[in-house]
Amino acid sequence: MSDTEIRTYTEEASEASKRRETEESTDEVVCPECGGRLETDTEHGETVCADCGLVVEEDSIDRGPEWRAFDASERDSKSRVGAPTTKMMHDKGLSTNIGWQDKDAYGKSLSSRQRQKMQRLRTWNERFRTRDSKERNLKQALGEIDRMASALGLPENVRETASVIYRRALNEDLLPGRSIEGVATASLYAAARQAGVPRSLDEVRNVSRIDKMELTRTYRYIVRELNLEVAPADPESYIPRFASDLDLSDEAEGRARKLIEAAREDGQLSGKSPVGLAAAAVYAAALLCNEKVTQSDVSEVANISEVTIRNRYKELLEAEGVVTA
DNA sequence: ATGGTTTTTACTGCGTC
DNA sequence: GACGCGGTAAAAACCAT
């Protein structure tokens, strides 16, 4: 943590306490009983008289910040809500946590007897939290999903979906005999397709530790067992990514979409690999828009052979010709 | 396991800069 | 002559049966 961060925080805190002092001093300055000085005990939420100990106010509201802001943007986005629940944490972030400090709710130290009790509770709570093999399984798998999703640049919602799929697979006892990594990878692959931001099997495999055969096998398996509805990948969903990887204009991108549409009308889409079609459409569109892209460029970003691009793009142009003619 | 389809690999010829 | 492009044949991969 840098110096500036520390200063920002302490300033924040002292400002808040100053504000609190001034606000309350306008109310009652002295103790109504003995006229002594009043003190605010923030830890207990009380206002007490320093001389006679009279509690003037109980359960006072702490107007200080309940968040810590380390920079300007954090201060701007300060929020009074708690952490959102998330499916990305194995317990949705909601499980019980027993603090490590031996303090009670008021911050007082615990008696040794209490301390021992809390120690036992901590131990058991921790055991219940992670003992279940399923939970531990999930913990690891979700970590993997997160890692792979980041590597592939997939958005949050895809990770969430992948997590849900994985959770379902786990609940249906689909795991025995399959690797955690494999199912996690397959879940992510399926999630990406469902979300309309597909990554090819190869791309997914590249960031995973499993081989392609295991991935396809596992993927098919969980799709079948969970009755996941995964429509065949739409070539169009690959277009934006390829187009941007090749620095093409929006115009070319739109053109590529139209080519795919034309081919769809013509019934040229079925049976062909969506990636190949998308690659060919992007290539053809670039030509039509006079934007310089070579076949090998496209084949590289799409991981598709040049031959396939040639074959597809011939067909695409024909289909387009048929429709426009 | 098998056969049909699609994709890939490897190679060759053509035109252009 | 290197490069981009187009084509072909055979091998490999994929998929449903």
mmCIF file of C-alpha atoms (C1' of nucleotides) in Angstrom:
data_model
loop_
_atom_site.group_PDB
_atom_site.id
_atom_site.type_symbol
_atom_site.label_atom_id
_atom_site.label_comp_id
_atom_site.label_asym_id
_atom_site.label_seq_id
_atom_site.Cartn_x
_atom_site.Cartn_y
_atom_site.Cartn_z
ATOM 1 C CA MET A 1 0.000 0.000 0.000
ATOM 2 C CA SER A 2 1.426 3.375 -0.893
ATOM 3 C CA ASP A 3 1.646 6.448 1.279
ATOM 4 C CA THR A 4 -1.048 8.312 -0.556
ATOM 5 C CA GLU A 5 -3.486 5.524 -0.038
ATOM 6 C CA ILE A 6 -2.921 5.470 3.657
ATOM 7 C CA ARG A 7 -3.275 9.213 3.929
ATOM 8 C CA THR A 8 -6.479 9.187 1.959
ATOM 9 C CA TYR A 9 -7.988 6.695 4.279
ATOM 10 C CA THR A 10 -6.991 8.387 7.486
ATOM 11 C CA GLU A 11 -8.190 11.723 6.232
ATOM 12 C CA GLU A 12 -11.487 10.137 5.376
ATOM 13 C CA ALA A 13 -11.783 8.756 8.859
ATOM 14 C CA SER A 14 -10.797 11.888 10.704
ATOM 15 C CA GLU A 15 -13.147 13.998 8.633
ATOM 16 C CA ALA A 16 -15.941 11.662 9.549
ATOM 17 C CA SER A 17 -15.190 11.757 13.228
ATOM 18 C CA LYS A 18 -14.928 15.552 13.181
ATOM 19 C CA ARG A 19 -18.307 15.693 11.507
ATOM 20 C CA ARG A 20 -19.704 13.416 14.163
ATOM 21 C CA GLU A 21 -18.308 15.527 16.981
ATOM 22 C CA THR A 22 -19.725 18.770 15.683
ATOM 23 C CA GLU A 23 -23.120 17.286 15.049
ATOM 24 C CA GLU A 24 -23.431 15.889 18.501
ATOM 25 C CA SER A 25 -21.972 18.826 20.323
ATOM 26 C CA THR A 26 -24.838 20.977 19.062
ATOM 27 C CA ASP A 27 -27.214 18.586 20.768
ATOM 28 C CA GLU A 28 -25.948 18.165 24.304
ATOM 29 C CA VAL A 29 -22.603 19.439 25.395
ATOM 30 C CA VAL A 30 -22.660 18.469 29.022
ATOM 31 C CA CYS A 31 -23.979 15.700 31.162
ATOM 32 C CA PRO A 32 -27.530 16.476 32.345
ATOM 33 C CA GLU A 33 -26.765 14.824 35.704
ATOM 34 C CA CYS A 34 -23.475 16.277 36.843
ATOM 35 C CA GLY A 35 -22.564 18.755 34.117
ATOM 36 C CA GLY A 36 -19.422 16.822 33.244
ATOM 37 C CA ARG A 37 -17.910 16.364 29.840
ATOM 38 C CA LEU A 38 -19.508 13.859 27.475
ATOM 39 C CA GLU A 39 -17.573 11.220 25.625
ATOM 40 C CA THR A 40 -18.588 9.203 22.635
ATOM 41 C CA ASP A 41 -17.749 5.555 22.805
ATOM 42 C CA THR A 42 -17.966 4.437 19.232
ATOM 43 C CA GLU A 43 -17.139 0.844 19.954
ATOM 44 C CA HIS A 44 -20.205 0.415 22.129
ATOM 45 C CA GLY A 45 -22.352 2.936 20.356
ATOM 46 C CA GLU A 46 -22.925 4.970 23.492
ATOM 47 C CA THR A 47 -22.515 8.493 24.667
ATOM 48 C CA VAL A 48 -21.364 8.559 28.242
ATOM 49 C CA CYS A 49 -20.445 11.178 30.786
ATOM 50 C CA ALA A 50 -16.750 11.167 31.482
ATOM 51 C CA ASP A 51 -17.269 12.170 35.115
ATOM 52 C CA CYS A 52 -20.229 10.236 36.496
ATOM 53 C CA GLY A 53 -20.425 7.497 33.859
ATOM 54 C CA LEU A 54 -24.056 8.199 33.003
ATOM 55 C CA VAL A 55 -25.057 6.748 29.679
ATOM 56 C CA VAL A 56 -26.714 9.641 27.907
ATOM 57 C CA GLU A 57 -27.431 7.925 24.665
ATOM 58 C CA GLU A 58 -27.493 4.293 23.704
ATOM 59 C CA ASP A 59 -27.431 2.599 20.318
ATOM 60 C CA SER A 60 -26.305 5.716 18.598
ATOM 61 C CA ILE A 61 -25.803 5.561 14.887
ATOM 62 C CA ASP A 62 -22.264 5.448 13.701
ATOM 63 C CA ARG A 63 -22.188 8.030 10.967
ATOM 64 C CA GLY A 64 -18.662 7.203 9.994
ATOM 65 C CA PRO A 65 -17.914 5.392 6.806
ATOM 66 C CA GLU A 66 -18.555 1.711 6.837
ATOM 67 C CA TRP A 67 -16.412 1.315 3.814
ATOM 68 C CA ARG A 68 -12.825 2.089 3.219
ATOM 69 C CA ALA A 69 -11.953 4.162 0.227
ATOM 70 C CA PHE A 70 -8.423 4.108 -1.065
ATOM 71 C CA ASP A 71 -8.775 6.353 -4.064
ATOM 72 C CA ALA A 72 -11.139 8.769 -5.702
ATOM 73 C CA SER A 73 -12.968 6.260 -7.837
ATOM 74 C CA GLU A 74 -13.614 4.046 -4.867
ATOM 75 C CA ARG A 75 -14.999 6.946 -2.924
ATOM 76 C CA ASP A 76 -17.313 7.783 -5.767
ATOM 77 C CA SER A 77 -18.614 4.260 -6.040
ATOM 78 C CA LYS A 78 -19.068 3.839 -2.330
ATOM 79 C CA SER A 79 -22.048 1.768 -1.551
ATOM 80 C CA ARG A 80 -23.801 0.720 1.592
ATOM 81 C CA VAL A 81 -24.862 -2.706 0.366
ATOM 82 C CA GLY A 82 -23.169 -5.951 1.219
ATOM 83 C CA ALA A 83 -21.340 -8.249 -1.086
ATOM 84 C CA PRO A 84 -23.483 -9.683 -3.855
ATOM 85 C CA THR A 85 -24.039 -13.370 -3.878
ATOM 86 C CA THR A 86 -22.244 -15.093 -6.650
ATOM 87 C CA LYS A 87 -22.326 -18.538 -8.104
ATOM 88 C CA MET A 88 -18.660 -18.201 -8.780
ATOM 89 C CA MET A 89 -17.742 -18.886 -5.203
ATOM 90 C CA HIS A 90 -18.263 -22.405 -4.147
ATOM 91 C CA ASP A 91 -20.538 -21.413 -1.304
ATOM 92 C CA LYS A 92 -22.052 -18.438 -3.114
ATOM 93 C CA GLY A 93 -20.128 -16.282 -0.665
ATOM 94 C CA LEU A 94 -22.772 -16.881 1.929
ATOM 95 C CA SER A 95 -21.358 -19.452 4.275
ATOM 96 C CA THR A 96 -20.727 -18.694 7.894
ATOM 97 C CA ASN A 97 -17.400 -17.259 8.779
ATOM 98 C CA ILE A 98 -16.122 -17.196 12.319
ATOM 99 C CA GLY A 99 -13.608 -14.458 12.828
ATOM 100 C CA TRP A 100 -10.168 -15.321 14.036
ATOM 101 C CA GLN A 101 -10.097 -12.622 16.636
ATOM 102 C CA ASP A 102 -11.208 -13.703 20.068
ATOM 103 C CA LYS A 103 -13.533 -10.755 20.469
ATOM 104 C CA ASP A 104 -17.239 -10.616 21.016
ATOM 105 C CA ALA A 105 -19.655 -8.449 19.079
ATOM 106 C CA TYR A 106 -18.650 -5.442 21.140
ATOM 107 C CA GLY A 107 -14.988 -6.014 20.618
ATOM 108 C CA LYS A 108 -14.338 -7.258 24.106
ATOM 109 C CA SER A 109 -11.967 -10.119 24.575
ATOM 110 C CA LEU A 110 -13.486 -13.489 25.314
ATOM 111 C CA SER A 111 -13.003 -15.487 28.453
ATOM 112 C CA SER A 112 -10.705 -18.455 28.078
ATOM 113 C CA ARG A 113 -13.706 -20.754 28.318
ATOM 114 C CA GLN A 114 -15.451 -18.886 25.510
ATOM 115 C CA ARG A 115 -12.258 -18.842 23.555
ATOM 116 C CA GLN A 116 -12.025 -22.588 23.663
ATOM 117 C CA LYS A 117 -15.617 -22.939 22.597
ATOM 118 C CA MET A 118 -15.115 -20.640 19.641
ATOM 119 C CA GLN A 119 -12.036 -22.540 18.669
ATOM 120 C CA ARG A 120 -14.039 -25.748 18.535
ATOM 121 C CA LEU A 121 -16.796 -24.075 16.546
ATOM 122 C CA ARG A 122 -14.282 -22.694 14.118
ATOM 123 C CA THR A 123 -12.799 -26.102 13.604
ATOM 124 C CA TRP A 124 -16.137 -27.729 12.916
ATOM 125 C CA ASN A 125 -17.446 -24.956 10.793
ATOM 126 C CA GLU A 126 -14.371 -25.175 8.655
ATOM 127 C CA ARG A 127 -14.789 -28.927 8.378
ATOM 128 C CA PHE A 128 -18.394 -28.675 7.304
ATOM 129 C CA ARG A 129 -17.607 -25.989 4.848
ATOM 130 C CA THR A 130 -15.045 -27.921 2.904
ATOM 131 C CA ARG A 131 -15.364 -31.466 4.032
ATOM 132 C CA ASP A 132 -18.031 -32.458 1.607
ATOM 133 C CA SER A 133 -16.140 -33.797 -1.368
ATOM 134 C CA LYS A 134 -18.588 -32.066 -3.640
ATOM 135 C CA GLU A 135 -17.856 -28.722 -2.145
ATOM 136 C CA ARG A 136 -14.146 -29.159 -2.409
ATOM 137 C CA ASN A 137 -14.644 -30.347 -5.927
ATOM 138 C CA LEU A 138 -16.600 -27.238 -6.767
ATOM 139 C CA LYS A 139 -14.037 -25.013 -5.208
ATOM 140 C CA GLN A 140 -11.356 -26.317 -7.466
ATOM 141 C CA ALA A 141 -13.497 -26.471 -10.582
ATOM 142 C CA LEU A 142 -14.738 -22.919 -10.220
ATOM 143 C CA GLY A 143 -11.188 -21.775 -9.885
ATOM 144 C CA GLU A 144 -10.332 -23.506 -13.106
ATOM 145 C CA ILE A 145 -13.335 -22.076 -14.879
ATOM 146 C CA ASP A 146 -12.370 -18.628 -13.791
ATOM 147 C CA ARG A 147 -8.821 -19.057 -14.950
ATOM 148 C CA MET A 148 -9.800 -20.377 -18.362
ATOM 149 C CA ALA A 149 -12.488 -17.792 -18.880
ATOM 150 C CA SER A 150 -9.987 -15.054 -18.223
ATOM 151 C CA ALA A 151 -7.522 -16.574 -20.620
ATOM 152 C CA LEU A 152 -10.191 -16.649 -23.301
ATOM 153 C CA GLY A 153 -11.457 -13.181 -22.535
ATOM 154 C CA LEU A 154 -14.932 -14.410 -21.760
ATOM 155 C CA PRO A 155 -17.290 -12.110 -19.873
ATOM 156 C CA GLU A 156 -18.603 -12.584 -16.381
ATOM 157 C CA ASN A 157 -21.981 -13.961 -17.356
ATOM 158 C CA VAL A 158 -20.367 -16.811 -19.223
ATOM 159 C CA ARG A 159 -18.443 -17.762 -16.121
ATOM 160 C CA GLU A 160 -21.635 -17.698 -14.152
ATOM 161 C CA THR A 161 -23.341 -19.937 -16.689
ATOM 162 C CA ALA A 162 -20.408 -22.302 -16.725
ATOM 163 C CA SER A 163 -20.558 -22.436 -12.956
ATOM 164 C CA VAL A 164 -24.238 -23.308 -13.068
ATOM 165 C CA ILE A 165 -23.649 -26.050 -15.580
ATOM 166 C CA TYR A 166 -20.847 -27.460 -13.526
ATOM 167 C CA ARG A 167 -22.957 -27.360 -10.416
ATOM 168 C CA ARG A 168 -25.687 -29.272 -12.166
ATOM 169 C CA ALA A 169 -23.265 -31.880 -13.441
ATOM 170 C CA LEU A 170 -22.025 -32.304 -9.912
ATOM 171 C CA ASN A 171 -25.489 -32.684 -8.484
ATOM 172 C CA GLU A 172 -26.405 -35.315 -11.024
ATOM 173 C CA ASP A 173 -23.362 -37.348 -10.124
ATOM 174 C CA LEU A 174 -21.827 -36.982 -13.520
ATOM 175 C CA LEU A 175 -18.357 -36.565 -12.165
ATOM 176 C CA PRO A 176 -17.224 -40.067 -11.197
ATOM 177 C CA GLY A 177 -14.901 -41.340 -13.855
ATOM 178 C CA ARG A 178 -14.285 -37.916 -15.296
ATOM 179 C CA SER A 179 -11.737 -35.344 -14.384
ATOM 180 C CA ILE A 180 -12.731 -32.143 -12.695
ATOM 181 C CA GLU A 181 -10.700 -30.250 -15.221
ATOM 182 C CA GLY A 182 -12.489 -31.993 -18.059
ATOM 183 C CA VAL A 183 -15.969 -31.237 -16.840
ATOM 184 C CA ALA A 184 -15.011 -27.688 -15.955
ATOM 185 C CA THR A 185 -13.650 -27.144 -19.437
ATOM 186 C CA ALA A 186 -16.683 -28.680 -21.073
ATOM 187 C CA SER A 187 -18.971 -26.528 -18.935
ATOM 188 C CA LEU A 188 -17.161 -23.420 -20.000
ATOM 189 C CA TYR A 189 -17.260 -24.435 -23.640
ATOM 190 C CA ALA A 190 -20.987 -25.050 -23.434
ATOM 191 C CA ALA A 191 -21.583 -21.809 -21.568
ATOM 192 C CA ALA A 192 -19.702 -19.796 -24.152
ATOM 193 C CA ARG A 193 -21.785 -21.294 -26.917
ATOM 194 C CA GLN A 194 -25.011 -20.721 -25.082
ATOM 195 C CA ALA A 195 -24.098 -17.127 -24.465
ATOM 196 C CA GLY A 196 -23.483 -16.574 -28.163
ATOM 197 C CA VAL A 197 -19.782 -15.892 -27.753
ATOM 198 C CA PRO A 198 -18.450 -19.270 -28.777
ATOM 199 C CA ARG A 199 -14.851 -20.270 -28.644
ATOM 200 C CA SER A 200 -13.779 -23.158 -30.803
ATOM 201 C CA LEU A 201 -12.914 -26.471 -29.275
ATOM 202 C CA ASP A 202 -9.305 -25.784 -30.087
ATOM 203 C CA GLU A 203 -9.253 -22.437 -28.373
ATOM 204 C CA VAL A 204 -10.787 -23.856 -25.265
ATOM 205 C CA ARG A 205 -8.485 -26.809 -25.252
ATOM 206 C CA ASN A 206 -5.498 -24.523 -25.502
ATOM 207 C CA VAL A 207 -6.167 -22.999 -22.109
ATOM 208 C CA SER A 208 -7.126 -26.263 -20.536
ATOM 209 C CA ARG A 209 -4.997 -29.073 -19.318
ATOM 210 C CA ILE A 210 -6.964 -31.813 -21.014
ATOM 211 C CA ASP A 211 -6.678 -33.192 -24.513
ATOM 212 C CA LYS A 212 -9.200 -32.709 -27.218
ATOM 213 C CA MET A 213 -10.628 -36.182 -27.126
ATOM 214 C CA GLU A 214 -11.451 -35.955 -23.468
ATOM 215 C CA LEU A 215 -12.986 -32.548 -23.964
ATOM 216 C CA THR A 216 -15.275 -33.599 -26.791
ATOM 217 C CA ARG A 217 -16.254 -36.773 -24.998
ATOM 218 C CA THR A 218 -17.007 -34.990 -21.772
ATOM 219 C CA TYR A 219 -18.778 -32.184 -23.539
ATOM 220 C CA ARG A 220 -21.086 -34.527 -25.412
ATOM 221 C CA TYR A 221 -21.701 -36.443 -22.260
ATOM 222 C CA ILE A 222 -22.776 -33.521 -20.127
ATOM 223 C CA VAL A 223 -24.853 -32.016 -22.899
ATOM 224 C CA ARG A 224 -26.735 -35.264 -23.236
ATOM 225 C CA GLU A 225 -27.115 -35.939 -19.533
ATOM 226 C CA LEU A 226 -28.155 -32.446 -18.613
ATOM 227 C CA ASN A 227 -30.306 -31.954 -21.675
ATOM 228 C CA LEU A 228 -28.536 -28.739 -22.368
ATOM 229 C CA GLU A 229 -29.926 -26.932 -25.321
ATOM 230 C CA VAL A 230 -26.954 -25.903 -27.300
ATOM 231 C CA ALA A 231 -27.829 -24.797 -30.765
ATOM 232 C CA PRO A 232 -25.197 -25.418 -33.383
ATOM 233 C CA ALA A 233 -22.863 -22.479 -33.227
ATOM 234 C CA ASP A 234 -23.966 -19.665 -35.454
ATOM 235 C CA PRO A 235 -21.224 -18.601 -37.850
ATOM 236 C CA GLU A 236 -22.260 -15.016 -37.288
ATOM 237 C CA SER A 237 -21.222 -15.152 -33.672
ATOM 238 C CA TYR A 238 -17.601 -15.615 -34.696
ATOM 239 C CA ILE A 239 -17.601 -12.725 -37.110
ATOM 240 C CA PRO A 240 -17.149 -9.804 -34.731
ATOM 241 C CA ARG A 241 -14.125 -11.386 -33.115
ATOM 242 C CA PHE A 242 -12.439 -12.276 -36.376
ATOM 243 C CA ALA A 243 -13.221 -8.891 -37.863
ATOM 244 C CA SER A 244 -11.719 -7.062 -34.952
ATOM 245 C CA ASP A 245 -8.675 -9.322 -34.850
ATOM 246 C CA LEU A 246 -8.076 -8.401 -38.467
ATOM 247 C CA ASP A 247 -8.765 -4.702 -37.969
ATOM 248 C CA LEU A 248 -11.610 -4.652 -40.428
ATOM 249 C CA SER A 249 -14.167 -1.885 -40.746
ATOM 250 C CA ASP A 250 -17.717 -2.166 -39.480
ATOM 251 C CA GLU A 251 -18.796 -2.083 -43.052
ATOM 252 C CA ALA A 252 -16.869 -5.243 -43.845
ATOM 253 C CA GLU A 253 -18.229 -6.866 -40.740
ATOM 254 C CA GLY A 254 -21.782 -6.140 -41.813
ATOM 255 C CA ARG A 255 -20.992 -7.383 -45.262
ATOM 256 C CA ALA A 256 -19.760 -10.647 -43.793
ATOM 257 C CA ARG A 257 -23.025 -11.040 -41.934
ATOM 258 C CA LYS A 258 -24.988 -10.522 -45.094
ATOM 259 C CA LEU A 259 -22.955 -13.189 -46.823
ATOM 260 C CA ILE A 260 -23.748 -15.635 -44.096
ATOM 261 C CA GLU A 261 -27.414 -14.723 -44.302
ATOM 262 C CA ALA A 262 -27.446 -15.262 -48.031
ATOM 263 C CA ALA A 263 -25.817 -18.633 -47.590
ATOM 264 C CA ARG A 264 -28.333 -19.493 -44.934
ATOM 265 C CA GLU A 265 -31.207 -18.777 -47.297
ATOM 266 C CA ASP A 266 -29.488 -20.920 -49.813
ATOM 267 C CA GLY A 267 -29.143 -23.799 -47.399
ATOM 268 C CA GLN A 268 -25.376 -23.757 -47.587
ATOM 269 C CA LEU A 269 -24.775 -23.681 -43.891
ATOM 270 C CA SER A 270 -25.632 -27.127 -42.661
ATOM 271 C CA GLY A 271 -22.886 -29.620 -42.220
ATOM 272 C CA LYS A 272 -20.099 -27.118 -42.647
ATOM 273 C CA SER A 273 -18.008 -25.970 -39.774
ATOM 274 C CA PRO A 274 -19.323 -22.643 -38.488
ATOM 275 C CA VAL A 275 -15.815 -21.393 -37.902
ATOM 276 C CA GLY A 276 -14.888 -22.067 -41.499
ATOM 277 C CA LEU A 277 -17.948 -20.268 -42.756
ATOM 278 C CA ALA A 278 -17.322 -17.283 -40.558
ATOM 279 C CA ALA A 279 -13.714 -17.131 -41.649
ATOM 280 C CA ALA A 280 -14.676 -17.342 -45.298
ATOM 281 C CA ALA A 281 -17.367 -14.698 -44.890
ATOM 282 C CA VAL A 282 -14.912 -12.357 -43.241
ATOM 283 C CA TYR A 283 -12.382 -12.939 -45.969
ATOM 284 C CA ALA A 284 -14.910 -12.450 -48.752
ATOM 285 C CA ALA A 285 -16.292 -9.334 -47.113
ATOM 286 C CA ALA A 286 -12.825 -7.860 -46.826
ATOM 287 C CA LEU A 287 -12.298 -8.401 -50.530
ATOM 288 C CA LEU A 288 -15.631 -6.835 -51.394
ATOM 289 C CA CYS A 289 -14.806 -3.799 -49.290
ATOM 290 C CA ASN A 290 -11.310 -3.473 -50.711
ATOM 291 C CA GLU A 291 -9.687 -4.075 -47.386
ATOM 292 C CA LYS A 292 -6.454 -5.915 -47.618
ATOM 293 C CA VAL A 293 -6.480 -9.251 -45.857
ATOM 294 C CA THR A 294 -4.817 -12.401 -47.057
ATOM 295 C CA GLN A 295 -6.185 -15.872 -46.776
ATOM 296 C CA SER A 296 -3.373 -16.842 -44.493
ATOM 297 C CA ASP A 297 -4.184 -13.920 -42.190
ATOM 298 C CA VAL A 298 -7.711 -15.139 -41.836
ATOM 299 C CA SER A 299 -6.710 -18.742 -41.498
ATOM 300 C CA GLU A 300 -4.430 -17.752 -38.663
ATOM 301 C CA VAL A 301 -6.948 -15.860 -36.565
ATOM 302 C CA ALA A 302 -9.679 -18.388 -37.246
ATOM 303 C CA ASN A 303 -7.497 -21.466 -36.961
ATOM 304 C CA ILE A 304 -8.882 -22.831 -40.151
ATOM 305 C CA SER A 305 -7.060 -24.047 -43.224
ATOM 306 C CA GLU A 306 -6.779 -21.823 -46.240
ATOM 307 C CA VAL A 307 -8.265 -24.520 -48.397
ATOM 308 C CA THR A 308 -11.413 -24.492 -46.350
ATOM 309 C CA ILE A 309 -11.610 -20.738 -46.586
ATOM 310 C CA ARG A 310 -11.320 -20.955 -50.360
ATOM 311 C CA ASN A 311 -13.994 -23.612 -50.660
ATOM 312 C CA ARG A 312 -16.399 -21.821 -48.362
ATOM 313 C CA TYR A 313 -15.940 -18.425 -49.817
ATOM 314 C CA LYS A 314 -16.551 -19.676 -53.313
ATOM 315 C CA GLU A 315 -19.835 -21.101 -52.112
ATOM 316 C CA LEU A 316 -20.665 -17.916 -50.246
ATOM 317 C CA LEU A 317 -20.172 -15.788 -53.320
ATOM 318 C CA GLU A 318 -22.260 -18.167 -55.361
ATOM 319 C CA ALA A 319 -25.060 -18.114 -52.838
ATOM 320 C CA GLU A 320 -24.903 -14.346 -52.759
ATOM 321 C CA GLY A 321 -25.022 -14.302 -56.547
ATOM 322 C CA VAL A 322 -28.051 -16.555 -56.582
ATOM 323 C CA VAL A 323 -29.904 -14.377 -54.141
ATOM 324 C CA THR A 324 -29.097 -11.071 -55.764
ATOM 325 C CA ALA A 325 -29.616 -12.357 -59.302
ATOM 326 C "C1'" DA B 1 -16.461 -50.939 -36.402
ATOM 327 C "C1'" DT B 2 -17.936 -48.658 -40.789
ATOM 328 C "C1'" DG B 3 -18.977 -45.547 -44.386
ATOM 329 C "C1'" DG B 4 -19.987 -41.015 -45.818
ATOM 330 C "C1'" DT B 5 -18.839 -36.262 -45.284
ATOM 331 C "C1'" DT B 6 -15.833 -32.474 -44.194
ATOM 332 C "C1'" DT B 7 -11.343 -30.601 -43.164
ATOM 333 C "C1'" DT B 8 -6.454 -30.711 -43.505
ATOM 334 C "C1'" DT B 9 -2.065 -31.545 -45.587
ATOM 335 C "C1'" DA B 10 0.918 -31.196 -49.300
ATOM 336 C "C1'" DC B 11 1.949 -29.940 -53.757
ATOM 337 C "C1'" DT B 12 1.578 -27.513 -58.222
ATOM 338 C "C1'" DG B 13 0.636 -23.805 -61.589
ATOM 339 C "C1'" DC B 14 -0.578 -18.995 -62.499
ATOM 340 C "C1'" DG B 15 -0.252 -14.023 -62.302
ATOM 341 C "C1'" DT B 16 1.710 -9.872 -60.115
ATOM 342 C "C1'" DC B 17 4.640 -6.756 -57.708
ATOM 343 C "C1'" DG C 1 11.805 -14.770 -56.886
ATOM 344 C "C1'" DA C 2 8.553 -14.192 -53.295
ATOM 345 C "C1'" DC C 3 3.815 -13.766 -52.541
ATOM 346 C "C1'" DG C 4 -1.022 -14.315 -52.814
ATOM 347 C "C1'" DC C 5 -4.345 -17.125 -54.852
ATOM 348 C "C1'" DG C 6 -6.713 -21.182 -56.906
ATOM 349 C "C1'" DG C 7 -7.007 -25.960 -57.686
ATOM 350 C "C1'" DT C 8 -6.382 -31.160 -56.777
ATOM 351 C "C1'" DA C 9 -5.595 -35.628 -54.553
ATOM 352 C "C1'" DA C 10 -4.888 -38.197 -50.691
ATOM 353 C "C1'" DA C 11 -4.903 -38.464 -45.644
ATOM 354 C "C1'" DA C 12 -7.074 -37.439 -41.444
ATOM 355 C "C1'" DA C 13 -10.832 -36.188 -38.577
ATOM 356 C "C1'" DC C 14 -15.503 -36.203 -37.612
ATOM 357 C "C1'" DC C 15 -20.183 -38.050 -37.197
ATOM 358 C "C1'" DA C 16 -24.113 -41.088 -37.346
ATOM 359 C "C1'" DT C 17 -25.237 -45.616 -37.755
#
